[in-house]
Amino acid sequence: MGEYYVNSGGNDVIFIGDCEVYENFSPVTLWQEYGIPSYIRGSAQQMIWQSYYLLEETLQYETPKVVVFNVLSMKYDTPESTGSPTRREAYNRMTLDTMRWSPTKWKAIAASLTEEEREWEGLLTYLFPILRYHERWSQLTAEDFAYWLRRDTVSHNGYLMQTGVKPMTDSYASAPLADYRFGENSWHYLDKMRLLCEEKGVQLVLIKAPTLYPIWWWEWDAQIAQYAEENGLLYLNMIESIEDIGIDWNTDTYDAGLHLNVWGAEKAARWLGEVLREECNLPDRREDAELSATWSKKVALYEQEKQSRGGS
Amino acid sequence: MRFTSLTFGLFAGALLFLYYRVPGRAQWAVLLLGSLVFYLSAGAEYLPFLLLAAATTFFAARFMAKRTEKAAKRRALLLCLLADFGLLAVCKCAGYLPMGISFYLFQSAGYVIDVYRGTAKAEGNFLRHALFVSYFPQLVQGPISRHGQLEPQLFHSHEYDPKEVSFGIQRMLWGAFKKLVIADRVAPAVVALKECRGLGFLLLTVLYAVQIYADFTGGIDIALGLSRCFGITLPENFRSPFRAKNTAEYWRRWHITLGEWMKDYIFYPVSVSAPMRRLSKAARKRWPKFGKRLPVYAASFATWFVTGIWHGVTPNFLVWGLLNCAVIVISEELTPLYKKFHSRFRLKEKKWYGGFEITRMFLLMNLIRACDLFPNVGDYFRRLGSLFTPWTWECALPDLGLTGLDWAILALGVALMLGLGQLRDIQETLWQRPALRYCLLFLLFLAVLLLGKYGVGYDAAAFIYNQF
């Protein structure tokens, strides 16, 4: 997430959302296949209110043509509904600690904490993370120093490369829900996201990434489809297009269908790039010499990592 | 608002800024406002208790100042003390202790007794008196100041003095180090060792000594440091107590202001009271030597009884007080025997004997102090008895909740705490060497920041003496 600040600017597409965006779409493929420069501002279990403020922050750095938002996080209505306090804090920090200081960050923090966590000194630990991690030094391992000394970025324009393969063997099932309606707060932030995009002249595209779990209930899908229709938005439920995309659950996932590996992410990007080019009229920017030079370096790094980690 | 919290740091900083921006004659109003905010932050429901203490002592003192007849003065004093200590007793028995009540009630009671004795002048302005009672740096864990010492400073105009403020901040930082790096680090081991007997119990007494010393002196350092930033010097509450060679000396070095309060307002009045003189006279007829010492012993008993109750109404605090009293009385009774022993063996001339006395006193006080930890007195005595049975190592170090690194930091912190002794001399030396001073200050700040036990994952531990 924090790597965005050195890569900001010049992107036609910005992805916003949870792990279903930062592991399922390869920006390098979008560039290579369609000349679409893009960046993924994704983080683990990113909540919709965090997505909104990340979008608000991103639009202070650049104005893309398209913002792609993965709608899975609509299922969480409030910070209280996102799990145990420990788990929630861990995920919150993955998003919030990486944001630069700004009023937007402050608003993102305030929106992400439960009433109980919004205690003054708790808030301060988000602004001054050392107050939270002051004893981290006692748990340092060699791996910490490996990242500390590393000069290259960990992600490829926000994409976290996975090269493992773990086929999906069983289909997933979940107990039916008592209530499938998305909460008011989720709709509130989706509305805010839509209005902000309208204000900035950015096209908002809603997607549901092509993964099998967590289950994307048809009742949820129907609500998003209706919202998209009512507001003139493009909504792509990529689960329905898994065959078109060409995902093979024996080879294209590293965790049995929860997320895609690099081969799956390239297929998903290829499919999405085609749709975005046609539906959003995105130009092919490969003729732009300066942009091409920048991206050729990114492509080289991407290919190098892919090869070194056993990809081809 | 805990002394070691960020909120308190910001609050104190803002108040200091305001304090030195207003005219000198208005500075006390800033302190009163700050004290009110500080007290309200603990809970508005505690404020009536503070106001009651301030009001009863204010009006009793005013009444006494206007009267000349001793009986009326005495009645006013007794009524006031009865109201205040009755309130304290009710609170203690109900287990409902408004923040700092034991400290401000003792301080204001001292004032009203001083007015009765004619050693202090009755304050004519209630707000000024309210500041004397509620002055926030010393409100929650002392020191217990005397009116004659504190009052002139509170209402005197103070110019900003960089040296004083710098010394104050240094002392606050040092107090935070003791509390967050030492006291709160050793706390889990103390809790774990409470289950142990034999050697484990002995280790508990030592670690509890470290914890309570670091905790209490840390809090006092912050109180004295902050007050110094305002240009107000509060009395010292500790003077290297672990160097004491006997119990009486120990209590002249530990919680000094409470000890002096007890001495002036309980020990002396009881020992020279008319009933005591009569009792002594009667006793001398049968036991001439003992009868002579009886008033002192009776006064000691009364003093330690009250000191025990002051700490808590559970039986263990009473037993703790009486154990201290017993050690003092027994030592006094055995004095002739000691003299004979030393005149024969001349051990006091040996170099090692001083060290032996200090160690003996350290261990003895540790054993008595451990009584604090066991509300069930029987439990305490069973553990004490286990020291005289064959020792078994029931509690291995890894089970105490501290890592090897924790022990190393603790050892270093304790060595630093005991080695530094009186900070004042070091501060003066460092004032002449600014570069070294800033380096050490930065290192101390870093130590508190990185080694302190605070924040998420830790229960924000209150200072132990906040509960009294």
PDB file of N, CA and C in Angstrom, chain A residues 89 120-121 124 130-132 134-135 137-138, chain B residues 5-7 185 405 449-452 454 458:
ATOM      1  N   GLU A  89      -8.051  -5.117  14.400  1.00  0.00           N
ATOM      2  CA  GLU A  89      -6.953  -4.157  14.499  1.00  0.00           C
ATOM      3  C   GLU A  89      -5.845  -4.511  13.523  1.00  0.00           C
ATOM      4  N   TRP A 120      -9.150   8.370  22.764  1.00  0.00           N
ATOM      5  CA  TRP A 120      -8.145   9.333  22.311  1.00  0.00           C
ATOM      6  C   TRP A 120      -6.755   8.731  22.150  1.00  0.00           C
ATOM      7  N   GLU A 121      -6.314   7.994  23.163  1.00  0.00           N
ATOM      8  CA  GLU A 121      -4.949   7.479  23.099  1.00  0.00           C
ATOM      9  C   GLU A 121      -4.834   6.339  22.093  1.00  0.00           C
ATOM     10  N   LEU A 124      -4.316   7.979  18.805  1.00  0.00           N
ATOM     11  CA  LEU A 124      -2.949   8.498  18.649  1.00  0.00           C
ATOM     12  C   LEU A 124      -1.982   7.426  18.158  1.00  0.00           C
ATOM     13  N   ILE A 130       4.609   4.231  16.348  1.00  0.00           N
ATOM     14  CA  ILE A 130       5.651   3.752  17.274  1.00  0.00           C
ATOM     15  C   ILE A 130       5.056   3.470  18.654  1.00  0.00           C
ATOM     16  N   LEU A 131       3.990   4.167  18.992  1.00  0.00           N
ATOM     17  CA  LEU A 131       3.357   3.937  20.292  1.00  0.00           C
ATOM     18  C   LEU A 131       2.707   2.550  20.348  1.00  0.00           C
ATOM     19  N   ARG A 132       2.406   2.010  19.178  1.00  0.00           N
ATOM     20  CA  ARG A 132       1.817   0.665  19.114  1.00  0.00           C
ATOM     21  C   ARG A 132       2.901  -0.404  18.959  1.00  0.00           C
ATOM     22  N   HIS A 134       6.176  -0.172  19.779  1.00  0.00           N
ATOM     23  CA  HIS A 134       7.413   0.182  20.476  1.00  0.00           C
ATOM     24  C   HIS A 134       8.197  -1.025  20.974  1.00  0.00           C
ATOM     25  N   GLU A 135       7.526  -2.157  21.067  1.00  0.00           N
ATOM     26  CA  GLU A 135       8.256  -3.338  21.544  1.00  0.00           C
ATOM     27  C   GLU A 135       8.535  -4.323  20.419  1.00  0.00           C
ATOM     28  N   TRP A 137      10.852  -4.366  18.376  1.00  0.00           N
ATOM     29  CA  TRP A 137      12.280  -4.670  18.278  1.00  0.00           C
ATOM     30  C   TRP A 137      12.624  -6.003  18.944  1.00  0.00           C
ATOM     31  N   SER A 138      11.835  -6.379  19.925  1.00  0.00           N
ATOM     32  CA  SER A 138      12.161  -7.610  20.644  1.00  0.00           C
ATOM     33  C   SER A 138      11.731  -8.854  19.867  1.00  0.00           C
TER      34      SER A 138
ATOM     35  N   SER B   5       0.322   8.764  30.989  1.00  0.00           N
ATOM     36  CA  SER B   5      -0.417   8.738  29.723  1.00  0.00           C
ATOM     37  C   SER B   5      -0.032   9.928  28.847  1.00  0.00           C
ATOM     38  N   LEU B   6      -0.259   9.745  27.566  1.00  0.00           N
ATOM     39  CA  LEU B   6       0.013  10.830  26.618  1.00  0.00           C
ATOM     40  C   LEU B   6      -0.890  12.020  26.904  1.00  0.00           C
ATOM     41  N   THR B   7      -2.123  11.701  27.256  1.00  0.00           N
ATOM     42  CA  THR B   7      -3.083  12.766  27.543  1.00  0.00           C
ATOM     43  C   THR B   7      -2.558  13.650  28.669  1.00  0.00           C
ATOM     44  N   ARG B 185       7.257  -3.852  34.240  1.00  0.00           N
ATOM     45  CA  ARG B 185       7.900  -5.032  33.656  1.00  0.00           C
ATOM     46  C   ARG B 185       7.936  -6.180  34.678  1.00  0.00           C
ATOM     47  N   LEU B 405      15.195 -11.395  27.954  1.00  0.00           N
ATOM     48  CA  LEU B 405      15.443  -9.985  27.653  1.00  0.00           C
ATOM     49  C   LEU B 405      14.821  -9.090  28.726  1.00  0.00           C
ATOM     50  N   LEU B 449      10.357   5.121  25.635  1.00  0.00           N
ATOM     51  CA  LEU B 449       9.534   4.898  24.437  1.00  0.00           C
ATOM     52  C   LEU B 449       9.589   3.439  23.980  1.00  0.00           C
ATOM     53  N   LEU B 450      10.805   2.875  23.951  1.00  0.00           N
ATOM     54  CA  LEU B 450      10.967   1.537  23.368  1.00  0.00           C
ATOM     55  C   LEU B 450      10.872   0.408  24.393  1.00  0.00           C
ATOM     56  N   LEU B 451      11.266   0.677  25.625  1.00  0.00           N
ATOM     57  CA  LEU B 451      11.288  -0.399  26.619  1.00  0.00           C
ATOM     58  C   LEU B 451      10.096  -0.350  27.566  1.00  0.00           C
ATOM     59  N   GLY B 452       9.360   0.754  27.529  1.00  0.00           N
ATOM     60  CA  GLY B 452       8.245   0.913  28.467  1.00  0.00           C
ATOM     61  C   GLY B 452       7.115  -0.062  28.176  1.00  0.00           C
ATOM     62  N   TYR B 454       3.571  -0.174  27.896  1.00  0.00           N
ATOM     63  CA  TYR B 454       2.383   0.670  27.790  1.00  0.00           C
ATOM     64  C   TYR B 454       1.695   0.385  26.470  1.00  0.00           C
ATOM     65  N   TYR B 458      -1.249  -4.098  26.867  1.00  0.00           N
ATOM     66  CA  TYR B 458      -0.956  -4.014  28.294  1.00  0.00           C
ATOM     67  C   TYR B 458      -2.140  -3.364  28.973  1.00  0.00           C
TER      68      TYR B 458
END
